[in-house]
Coordinates of C-alpha atoms and ligand atoms in Angstrom, one line a residue:
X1 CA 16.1 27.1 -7.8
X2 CA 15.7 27.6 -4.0
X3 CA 18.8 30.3 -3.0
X4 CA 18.8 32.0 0.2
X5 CA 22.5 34.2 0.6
X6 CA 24.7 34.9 3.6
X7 CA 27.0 37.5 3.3
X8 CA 26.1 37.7 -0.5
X9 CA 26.9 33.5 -1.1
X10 CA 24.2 31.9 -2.0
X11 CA 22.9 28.9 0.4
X12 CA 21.7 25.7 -1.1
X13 CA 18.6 25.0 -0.1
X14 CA 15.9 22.3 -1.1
X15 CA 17.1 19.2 -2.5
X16 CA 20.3 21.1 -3.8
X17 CA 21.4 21.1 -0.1
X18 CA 20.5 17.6 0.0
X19 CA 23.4 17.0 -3.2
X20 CA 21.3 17.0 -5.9
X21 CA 22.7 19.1 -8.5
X22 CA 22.6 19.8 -12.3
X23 CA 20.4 18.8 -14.6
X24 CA 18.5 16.0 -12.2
X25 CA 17.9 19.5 -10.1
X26 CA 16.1 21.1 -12.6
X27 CA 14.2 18.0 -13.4
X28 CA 12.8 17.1 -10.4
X29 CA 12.1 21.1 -9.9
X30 CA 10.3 21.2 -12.9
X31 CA 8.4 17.9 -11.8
X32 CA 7.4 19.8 -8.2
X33 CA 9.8 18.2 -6.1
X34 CA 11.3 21.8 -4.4
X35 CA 10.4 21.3 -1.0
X36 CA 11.8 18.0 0.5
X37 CA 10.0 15.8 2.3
X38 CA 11.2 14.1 6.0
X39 CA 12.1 10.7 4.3
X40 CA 13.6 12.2 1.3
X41 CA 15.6 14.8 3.8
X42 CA 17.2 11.7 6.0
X43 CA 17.6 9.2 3.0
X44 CA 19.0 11.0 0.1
X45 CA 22.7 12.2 1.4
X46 CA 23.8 9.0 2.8
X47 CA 22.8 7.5 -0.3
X48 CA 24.6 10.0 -2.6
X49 CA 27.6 8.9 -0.1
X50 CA 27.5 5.5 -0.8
X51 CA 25.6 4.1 2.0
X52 CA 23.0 1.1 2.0
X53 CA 19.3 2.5 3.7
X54 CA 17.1 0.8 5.6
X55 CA 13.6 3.1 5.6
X56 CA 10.9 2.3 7.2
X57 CA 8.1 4.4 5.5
X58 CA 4.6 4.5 4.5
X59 CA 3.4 5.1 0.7
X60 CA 2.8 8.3 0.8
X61 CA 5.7 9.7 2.5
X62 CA 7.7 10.4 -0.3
X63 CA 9.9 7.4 -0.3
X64 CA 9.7 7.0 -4.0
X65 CA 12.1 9.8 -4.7
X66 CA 14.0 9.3 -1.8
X67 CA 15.2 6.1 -3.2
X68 CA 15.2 7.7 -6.8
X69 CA 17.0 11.0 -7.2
X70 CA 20.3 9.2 -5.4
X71 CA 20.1 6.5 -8.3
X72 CA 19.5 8.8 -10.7
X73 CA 21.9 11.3 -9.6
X74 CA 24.8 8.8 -10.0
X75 CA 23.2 7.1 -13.2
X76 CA 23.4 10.6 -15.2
X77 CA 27.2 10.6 -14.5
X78 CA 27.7 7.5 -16.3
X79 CA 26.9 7.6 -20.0
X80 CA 24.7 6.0 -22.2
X81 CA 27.1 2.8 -22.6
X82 CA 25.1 -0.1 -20.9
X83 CA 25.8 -3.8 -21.8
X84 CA 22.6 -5.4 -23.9
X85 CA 20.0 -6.9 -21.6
X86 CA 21.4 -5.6 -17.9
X87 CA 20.0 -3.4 -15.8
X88 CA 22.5 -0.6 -13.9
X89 CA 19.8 -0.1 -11.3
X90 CA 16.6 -2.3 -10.3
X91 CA 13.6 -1.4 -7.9
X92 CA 11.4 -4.1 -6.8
X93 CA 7.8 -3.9 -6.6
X94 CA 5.1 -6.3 -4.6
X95 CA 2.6 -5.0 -7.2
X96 CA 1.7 -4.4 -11.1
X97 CA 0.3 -1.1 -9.7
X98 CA 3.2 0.1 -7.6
X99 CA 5.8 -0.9 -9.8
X100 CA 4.1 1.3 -12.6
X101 CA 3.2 4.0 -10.5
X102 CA 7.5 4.3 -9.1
X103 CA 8.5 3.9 -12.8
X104 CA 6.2 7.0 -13.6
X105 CA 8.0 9.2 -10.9
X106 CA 11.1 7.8 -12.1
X107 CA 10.4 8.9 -15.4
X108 CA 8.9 12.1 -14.3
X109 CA 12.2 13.0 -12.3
X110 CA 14.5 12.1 -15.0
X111 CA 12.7 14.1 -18.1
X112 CA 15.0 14.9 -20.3
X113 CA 17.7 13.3 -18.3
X114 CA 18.4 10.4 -21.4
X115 CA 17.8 8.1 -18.4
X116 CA 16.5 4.8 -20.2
X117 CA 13.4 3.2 -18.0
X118 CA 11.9 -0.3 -18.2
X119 CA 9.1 -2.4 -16.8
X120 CA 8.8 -5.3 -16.2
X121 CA 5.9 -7.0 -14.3
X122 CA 3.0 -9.8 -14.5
X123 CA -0.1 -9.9 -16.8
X124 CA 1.2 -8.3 -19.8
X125 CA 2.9 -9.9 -22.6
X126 CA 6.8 -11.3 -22.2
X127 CA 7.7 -9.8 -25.8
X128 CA 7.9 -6.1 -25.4
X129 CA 9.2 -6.3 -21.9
X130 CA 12.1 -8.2 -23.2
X131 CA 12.7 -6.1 -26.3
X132 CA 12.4 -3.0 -24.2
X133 CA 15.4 -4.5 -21.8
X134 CA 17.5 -6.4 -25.1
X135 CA 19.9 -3.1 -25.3
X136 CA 20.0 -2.6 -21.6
X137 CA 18.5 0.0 -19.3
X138 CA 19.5 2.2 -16.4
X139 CA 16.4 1.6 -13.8
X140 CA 14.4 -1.1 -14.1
X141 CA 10.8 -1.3 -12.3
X142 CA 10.0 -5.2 -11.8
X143 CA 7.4 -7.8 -9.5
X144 CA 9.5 -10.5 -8.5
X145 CA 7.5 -13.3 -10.2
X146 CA 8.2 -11.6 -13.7
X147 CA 11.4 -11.0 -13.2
X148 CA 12.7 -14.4 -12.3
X149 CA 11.0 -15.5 -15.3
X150 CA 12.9 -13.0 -17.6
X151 CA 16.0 -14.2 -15.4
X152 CA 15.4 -18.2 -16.2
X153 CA 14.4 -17.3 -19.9
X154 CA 18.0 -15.2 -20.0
X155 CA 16.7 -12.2 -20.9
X156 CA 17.6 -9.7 -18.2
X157 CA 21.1 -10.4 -16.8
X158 CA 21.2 -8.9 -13.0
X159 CA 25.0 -9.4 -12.4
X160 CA 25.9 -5.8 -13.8
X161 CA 23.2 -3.9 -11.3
X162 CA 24.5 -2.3 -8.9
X163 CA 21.8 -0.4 -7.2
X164 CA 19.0 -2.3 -5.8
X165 CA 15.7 -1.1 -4.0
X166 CA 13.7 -3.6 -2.4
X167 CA 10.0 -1.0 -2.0
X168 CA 7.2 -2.0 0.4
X169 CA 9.6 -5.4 1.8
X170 CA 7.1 -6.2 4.4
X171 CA 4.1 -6.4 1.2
X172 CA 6.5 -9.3 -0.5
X173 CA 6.8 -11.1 2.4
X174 CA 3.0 -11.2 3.0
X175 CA 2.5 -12.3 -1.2
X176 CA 5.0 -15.1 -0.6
X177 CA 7.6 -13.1 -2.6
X178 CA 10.5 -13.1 -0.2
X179 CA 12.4 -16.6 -1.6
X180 CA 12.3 -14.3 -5.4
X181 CA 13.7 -11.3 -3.9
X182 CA 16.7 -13.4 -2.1
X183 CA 17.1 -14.9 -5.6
X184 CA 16.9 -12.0 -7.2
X185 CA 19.0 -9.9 -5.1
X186 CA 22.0 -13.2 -5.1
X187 CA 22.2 -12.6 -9.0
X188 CA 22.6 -8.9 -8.8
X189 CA 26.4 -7.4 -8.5
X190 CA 28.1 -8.6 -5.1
X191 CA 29.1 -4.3 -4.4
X192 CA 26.0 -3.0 -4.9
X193 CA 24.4 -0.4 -3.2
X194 CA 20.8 -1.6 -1.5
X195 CA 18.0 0.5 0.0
X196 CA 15.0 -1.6 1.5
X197 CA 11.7 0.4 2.5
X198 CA 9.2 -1.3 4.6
X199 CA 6.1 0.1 6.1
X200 CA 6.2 -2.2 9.2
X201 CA 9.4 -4.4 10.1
X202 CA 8.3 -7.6 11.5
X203 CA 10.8 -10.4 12.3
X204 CA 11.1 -12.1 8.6
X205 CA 11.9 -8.3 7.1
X206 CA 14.9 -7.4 9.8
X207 CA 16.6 -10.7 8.7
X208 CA 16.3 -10.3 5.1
X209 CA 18.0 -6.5 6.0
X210 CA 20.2 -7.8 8.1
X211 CA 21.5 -10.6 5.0
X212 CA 21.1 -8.0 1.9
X213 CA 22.5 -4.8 3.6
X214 CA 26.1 -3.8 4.5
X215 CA 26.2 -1.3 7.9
X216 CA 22.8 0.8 6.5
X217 CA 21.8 4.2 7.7
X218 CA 18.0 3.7 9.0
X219 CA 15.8 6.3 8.4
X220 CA 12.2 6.5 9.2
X221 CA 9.3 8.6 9.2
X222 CA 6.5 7.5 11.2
X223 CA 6.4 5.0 14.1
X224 CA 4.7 1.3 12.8
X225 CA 0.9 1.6 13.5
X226 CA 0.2 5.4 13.3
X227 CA -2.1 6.4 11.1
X228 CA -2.2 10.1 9.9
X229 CA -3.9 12.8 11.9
X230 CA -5.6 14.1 9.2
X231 CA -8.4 11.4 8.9
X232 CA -11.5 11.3 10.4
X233 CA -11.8 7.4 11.4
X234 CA -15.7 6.1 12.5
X235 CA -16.8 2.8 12.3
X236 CA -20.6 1.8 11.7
X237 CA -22.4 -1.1 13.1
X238 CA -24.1 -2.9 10.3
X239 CA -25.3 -6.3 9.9
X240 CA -23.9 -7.9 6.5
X241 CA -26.9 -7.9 4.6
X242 CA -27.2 -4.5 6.0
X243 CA -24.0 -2.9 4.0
X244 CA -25.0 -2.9 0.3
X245 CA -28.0 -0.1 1.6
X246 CA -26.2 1.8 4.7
X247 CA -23.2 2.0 1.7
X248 CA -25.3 3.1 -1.2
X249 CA -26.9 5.9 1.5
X250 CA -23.9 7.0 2.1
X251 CA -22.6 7.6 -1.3
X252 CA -25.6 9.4 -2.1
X253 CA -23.7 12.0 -0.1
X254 CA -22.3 14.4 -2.8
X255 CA -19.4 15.3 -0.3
X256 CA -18.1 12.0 -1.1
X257 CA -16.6 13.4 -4.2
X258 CA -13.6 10.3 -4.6
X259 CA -14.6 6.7 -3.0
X260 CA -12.3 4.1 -2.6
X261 CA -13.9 1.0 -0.8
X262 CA -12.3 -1.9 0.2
X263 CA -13.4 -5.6 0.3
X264 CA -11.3 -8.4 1.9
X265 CA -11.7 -10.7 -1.4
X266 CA -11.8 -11.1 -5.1
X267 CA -15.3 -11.9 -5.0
X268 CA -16.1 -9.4 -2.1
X269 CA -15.3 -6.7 -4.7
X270 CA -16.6 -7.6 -7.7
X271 CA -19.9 -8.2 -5.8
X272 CA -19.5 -4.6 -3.9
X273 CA -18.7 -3.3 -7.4
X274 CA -21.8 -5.2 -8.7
X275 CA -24.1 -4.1 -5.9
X276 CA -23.0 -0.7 -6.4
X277 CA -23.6 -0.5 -10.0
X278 CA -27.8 -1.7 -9.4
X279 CA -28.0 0.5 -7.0
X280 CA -27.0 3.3 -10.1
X281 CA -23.7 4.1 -9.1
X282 CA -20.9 4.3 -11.6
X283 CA -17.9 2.1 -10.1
X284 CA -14.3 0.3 -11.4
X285 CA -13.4 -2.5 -9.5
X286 CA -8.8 -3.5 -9.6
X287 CA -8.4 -7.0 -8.2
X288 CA -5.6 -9.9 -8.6
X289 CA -8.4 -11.5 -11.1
X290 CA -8.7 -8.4 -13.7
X291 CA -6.1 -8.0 -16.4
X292 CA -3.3 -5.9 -15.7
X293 CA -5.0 -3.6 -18.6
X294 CA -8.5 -3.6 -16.8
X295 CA -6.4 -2.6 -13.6
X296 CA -4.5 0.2 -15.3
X297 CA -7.8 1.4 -17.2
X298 CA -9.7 1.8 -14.0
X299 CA -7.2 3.4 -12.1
X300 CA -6.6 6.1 -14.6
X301 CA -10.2 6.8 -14.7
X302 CA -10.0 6.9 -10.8
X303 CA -7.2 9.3 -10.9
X304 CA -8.5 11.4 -13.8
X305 CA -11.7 11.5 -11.8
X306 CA -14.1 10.1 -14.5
X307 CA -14.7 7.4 -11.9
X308 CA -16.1 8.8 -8.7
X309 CA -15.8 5.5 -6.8
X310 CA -13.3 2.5 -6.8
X311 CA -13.6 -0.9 -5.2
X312 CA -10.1 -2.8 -4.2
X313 CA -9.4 -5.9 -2.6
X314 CA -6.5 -5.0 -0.3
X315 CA -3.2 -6.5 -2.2
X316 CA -4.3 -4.7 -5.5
X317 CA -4.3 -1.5 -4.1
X318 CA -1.0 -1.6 -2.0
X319 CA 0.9 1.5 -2.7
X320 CA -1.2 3.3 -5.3
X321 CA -1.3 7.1 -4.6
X322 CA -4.2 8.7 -5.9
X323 CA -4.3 12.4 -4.7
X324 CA -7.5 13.6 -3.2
X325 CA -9.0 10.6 -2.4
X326 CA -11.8 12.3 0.2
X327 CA -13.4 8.9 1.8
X328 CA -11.6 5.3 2.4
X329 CA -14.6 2.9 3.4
X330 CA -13.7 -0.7 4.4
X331 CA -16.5 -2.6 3.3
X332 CA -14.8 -5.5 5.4
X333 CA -12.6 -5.6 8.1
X334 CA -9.1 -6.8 6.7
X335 CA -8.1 -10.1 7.7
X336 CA -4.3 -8.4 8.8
X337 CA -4.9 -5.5 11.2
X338 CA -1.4 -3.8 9.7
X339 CA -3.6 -3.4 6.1
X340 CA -6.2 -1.1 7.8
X341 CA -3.3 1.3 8.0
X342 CA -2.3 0.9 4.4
X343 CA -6.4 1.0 3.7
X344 CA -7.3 4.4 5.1
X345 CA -3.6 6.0 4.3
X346 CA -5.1 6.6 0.9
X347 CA -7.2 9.5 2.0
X348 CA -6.1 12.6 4.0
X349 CA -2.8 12.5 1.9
X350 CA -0.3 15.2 1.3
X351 CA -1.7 17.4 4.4
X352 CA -5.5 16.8 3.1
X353 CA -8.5 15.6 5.2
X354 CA -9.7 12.7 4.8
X355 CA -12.4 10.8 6.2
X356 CA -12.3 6.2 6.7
X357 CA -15.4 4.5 7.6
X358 CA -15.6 1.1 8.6
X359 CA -18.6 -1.2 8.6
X360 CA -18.5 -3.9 10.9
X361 CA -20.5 -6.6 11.2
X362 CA -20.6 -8.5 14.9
X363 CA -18.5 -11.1 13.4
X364 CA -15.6 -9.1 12.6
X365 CA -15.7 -7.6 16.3
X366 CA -12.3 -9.5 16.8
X367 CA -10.4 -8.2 13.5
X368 CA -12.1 -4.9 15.0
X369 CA -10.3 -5.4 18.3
X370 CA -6.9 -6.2 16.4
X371 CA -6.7 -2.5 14.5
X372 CA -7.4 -0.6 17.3
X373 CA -4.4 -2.6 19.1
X374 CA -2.0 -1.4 16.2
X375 CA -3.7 1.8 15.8
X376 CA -3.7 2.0 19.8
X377 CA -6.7 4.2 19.7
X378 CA -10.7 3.3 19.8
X379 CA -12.5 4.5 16.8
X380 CA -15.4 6.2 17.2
X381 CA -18.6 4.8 16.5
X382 CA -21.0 6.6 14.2
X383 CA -24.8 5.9 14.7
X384 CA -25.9 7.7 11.3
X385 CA -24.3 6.4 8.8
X386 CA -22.5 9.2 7.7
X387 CA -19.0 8.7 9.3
X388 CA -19.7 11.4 11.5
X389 CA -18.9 10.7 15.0
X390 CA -21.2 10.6 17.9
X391 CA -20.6 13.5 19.8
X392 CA -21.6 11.7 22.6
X393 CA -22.8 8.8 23.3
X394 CA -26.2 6.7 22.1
X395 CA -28.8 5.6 25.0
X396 CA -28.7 2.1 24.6
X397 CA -25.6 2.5 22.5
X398 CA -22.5 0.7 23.9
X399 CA -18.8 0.7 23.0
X400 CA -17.7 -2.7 22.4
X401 CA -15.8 -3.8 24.9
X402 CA -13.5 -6.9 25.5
X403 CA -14.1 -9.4 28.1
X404 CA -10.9 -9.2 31.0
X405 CA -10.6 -13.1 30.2
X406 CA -10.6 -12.7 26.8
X407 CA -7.6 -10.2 26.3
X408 CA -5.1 -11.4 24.1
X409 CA -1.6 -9.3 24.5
X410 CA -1.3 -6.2 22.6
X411 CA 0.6 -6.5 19.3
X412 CA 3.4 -4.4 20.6
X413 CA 4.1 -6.2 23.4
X414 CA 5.1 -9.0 21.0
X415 CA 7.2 -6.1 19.0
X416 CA 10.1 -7.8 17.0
X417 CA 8.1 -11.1 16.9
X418 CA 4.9 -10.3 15.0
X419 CA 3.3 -13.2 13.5
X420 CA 4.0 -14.5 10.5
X421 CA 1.9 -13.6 8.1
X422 CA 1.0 -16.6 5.7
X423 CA 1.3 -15.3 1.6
X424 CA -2.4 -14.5 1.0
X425 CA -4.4 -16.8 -1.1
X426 CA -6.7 -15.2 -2.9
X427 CA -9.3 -17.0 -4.7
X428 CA -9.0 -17.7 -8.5
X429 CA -11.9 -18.0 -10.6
X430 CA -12.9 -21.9 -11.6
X431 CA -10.4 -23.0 -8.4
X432 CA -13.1 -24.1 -6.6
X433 CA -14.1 -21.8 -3.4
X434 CA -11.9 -23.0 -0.4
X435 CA -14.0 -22.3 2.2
X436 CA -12.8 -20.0 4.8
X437 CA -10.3 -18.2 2.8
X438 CA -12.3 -17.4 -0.2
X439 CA -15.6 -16.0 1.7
X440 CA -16.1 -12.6 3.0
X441 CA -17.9 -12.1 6.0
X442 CA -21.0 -11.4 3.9
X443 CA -21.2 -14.9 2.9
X444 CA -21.9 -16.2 6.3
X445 CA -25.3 -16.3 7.0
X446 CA -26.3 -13.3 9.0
X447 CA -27.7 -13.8 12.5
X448 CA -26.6 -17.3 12.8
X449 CA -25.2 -16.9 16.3
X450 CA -26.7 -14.3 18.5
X451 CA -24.5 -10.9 19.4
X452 CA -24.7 -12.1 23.0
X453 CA -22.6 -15.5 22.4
X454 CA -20.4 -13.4 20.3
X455 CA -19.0 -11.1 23.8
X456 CA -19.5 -7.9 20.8
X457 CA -21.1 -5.8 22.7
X458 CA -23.9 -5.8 25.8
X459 CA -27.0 -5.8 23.5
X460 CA -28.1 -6.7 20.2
X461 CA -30.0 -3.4 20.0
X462 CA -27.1 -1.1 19.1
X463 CA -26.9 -2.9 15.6
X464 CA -29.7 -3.1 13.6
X465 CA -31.9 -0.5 15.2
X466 CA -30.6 2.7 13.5
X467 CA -29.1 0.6 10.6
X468 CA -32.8 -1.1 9.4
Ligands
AMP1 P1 5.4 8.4 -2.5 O1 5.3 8.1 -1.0 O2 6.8 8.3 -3.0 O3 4.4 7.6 -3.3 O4 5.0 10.0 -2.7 C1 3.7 10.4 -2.3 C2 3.3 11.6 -3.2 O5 4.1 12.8 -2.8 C3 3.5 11.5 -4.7 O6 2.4 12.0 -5.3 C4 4.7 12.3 -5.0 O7 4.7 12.8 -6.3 C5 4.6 13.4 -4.0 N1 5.9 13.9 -3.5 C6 6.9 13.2 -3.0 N2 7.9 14.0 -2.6 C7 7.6 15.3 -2.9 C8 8.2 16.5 -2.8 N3 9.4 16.7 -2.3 N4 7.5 17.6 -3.3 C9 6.3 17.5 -3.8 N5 5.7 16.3 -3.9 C10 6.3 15.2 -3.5

């Protein structure tokens, strides 16, 4: 325990001073969590008091226990006496891969606690979800989608919970979740206690906190847009067909020791993974399209570090935390400027350094544009492939700059009306490929329209000539 004394009394410190006490003190001690962090400093206490939250917080800040240890705090007071098939407390995932990675720490912080956890989410079989739930639980993990199913099929009853955490809101509302979690959070108890954490709070998410929470405290961490200081951001110019070779050159780089690229699609990732693996590297690909055990499989090799590098389409990785993830490269830009943030927050984490490259093609010179309005700095271009940098700049070499005429206004001078983001389709094997949505900007066929027509830049000379 952390115990400074005045005058001989001892001091609560740590997350004793926060009001965690007992044995949930010990547990999350023994877990690591002594020191805590920001989110976890301004959320917990008026959450122990009764009070809803509104965070707004990036994975990676420590919300998970921030929402957690107040739950759990109050849960451990209570007994083991649950009604069969309810749920005292319920936290609400956008993914498979966050909702197991928040019952883990839940877990974690409660060993030994006789705090009963449950999960419930897409992908895996019905059956031992619902036998898990059939004598009740005190925190259940679920994706919405799963959950209304169990609902409709009567086999989780939501009207006894009366704690309710709605994690990464503004990632529901861009999968077309938002309907489930209203749904979802009518059925629960009418007193409950509600936290909602959201990374960015566009329009859509400051209604649905404005409907599900009574007078919350808000709490945040870092403004929307920032992206930590700890990582080295570059972008390199390269042509499509030129990013299977610059990317395979790079990761002959041993300092590369834990790779996660992104593509912008299904298909852009399995064919990255593909690419990857002729080129002789060893590579697990997690995807909307692999089975939630494939998913879990890779990750845990990922995180156990018998896979060096792991390929991601965007909505599969949302929220995993992998430590010491060295380099984030975006094979693609993102379609949504906000996910380059989420992208490259999985390096440099926890204090670390890490390092994001992007390659971008001239077509994506627009989607280029749109991060560095969110990010509101330039990135750096690097001419070597290596992420590095140019310390100064390349003769011939030319920042890309936007046309006066062609400036569109800067994302926050629309704050508190961002657009809406549509629920992403991603493509599903034998649908058929729709044709915009589906392809990757590797599928157009490179050099169809000259740089020039494209306004990316004064010359065609600054791609292609170091990249060939
Ligand atoms: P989260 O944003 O909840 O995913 O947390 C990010 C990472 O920080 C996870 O690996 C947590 O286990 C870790 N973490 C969160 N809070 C603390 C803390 N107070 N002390 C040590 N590690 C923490």
């Amino acid at each position: 325990m952390n115990e400074l004394t005045i005058d001989n009394a001892p001091v609560a410190t740590g997350f004793e001073a926060l009001g965690i006490s007992g044995k949930l003190l010990k547990c999350a001690e023994a877990a690591g969590f002594v020191t805590p962090k920001p989110i976890q400093e301004q959320a917990i206490p008026p959450q122990l008091a009764g009070r809803d939250v509104l965070g707004v917080a990036q994975t990676g800040s420590g919300k998970t226990a921030a929402f957690a240890l107040p739950i759990l705090s109050k849960i451990i007071g209570l007994g083991t006496k649950r009604r069969p098939k309810t749920a005292r407390a319920l936290i609400l995932a956008p993914t498979r891969e966050l909702a197991v990675q928040i019952e883990e720490t839940v877990r974690l912080l409660s060993k030994g606690a006789h705090i009963s956890t449950a999960l419930v989410l897409g992908g895996v079989s019905k059956g031992t979800q619902v036998r898990k739930i059939a004598p009740g639980i005190d925190v259940l993990v679920a994706t919405p989608g799963r959950l209304m199913d169990l609902v409709r099929d009567h086999a989780v009853i939501l009207s006894e919970t009366t704690w309710l955490v709605l994690d990464e809101a503004d990632r529901m509302l861009d999968m077309g979740f938002i309907n489930d979690v209203r749904r979802i959070s009518k059925a629960t108890h009418p007193a409950r206690q509600t936290a909602l954490f959201s990374a960015t709070m566009p329009q859509e998410i400051v209604s649905l906190a404005n409907d599900l929470l009574r007078d919350p405290v808000r709490v945040e961490v870092a403004p929307e847009g920032t992206t930590a200081a700890e990582i080295k951001q570059s972008v390199v110019l390269a042509r499509t067909k030129q990013k299977r070779q610059i990317l395979s050159q790079m990761l002959a780089n041993p300092e590369m020791k834990s790779v996660m690229i992104f593509a912008r699609t299904k298909h852009g990732a399995d064919r990255v993974t593909r690419d990857l693996e002729r080129d002789g590297f060893e590579a697990a690909v997690i995807h909307g399209n692999k089975s939630q055990n494939a998913r879990q499989k890779a990750l845990t090799g990922f995180r156990a570090g018998s896979v060096r590098i792991l390929v991601a389409t965007d909505i599969a990785a949302r929220g995993i935390d992998v430590p010491g993830i060295s380099h984030v490269v975006n094979f693609d830009l993102p379609d949504e400027a906000s996910s380059y943030v989420h992208r490259i927050g999985r390096t440099g984490r926890n204090g670390a350094d890490g390092i994001a490259i992007t390659l971008c093609d001239p077509s994506e010179a627009s989607k280029l544009r749109s991060v560095e309005k969110i990010i509101r700095m330039k990135l750096p271009i690097s001419a070597d492939h290596t992420g590095e940098p140019d310390p100064k700049p390349v003769p011939g070499v030319q920042r890309m700059q936007q046309p006066a005429n062609d400036r569109k206004p800067r994302e926050s001078e629309n704050e508190g009306a961002p657009k809406r983001q549509r629920p992403r389709k991603e493509h599903h094997r034998g649908q058929g490929r729709p044709a915009a949505t589906a392809r990757p900007d590797g599928d157009k066929p490179a050099g169809k329209k000259p740089f020039r027509k494209r306004k990316f830049g004064s010359s065609g000379k600054r791609f292609g000539s170091k990249a060939a």
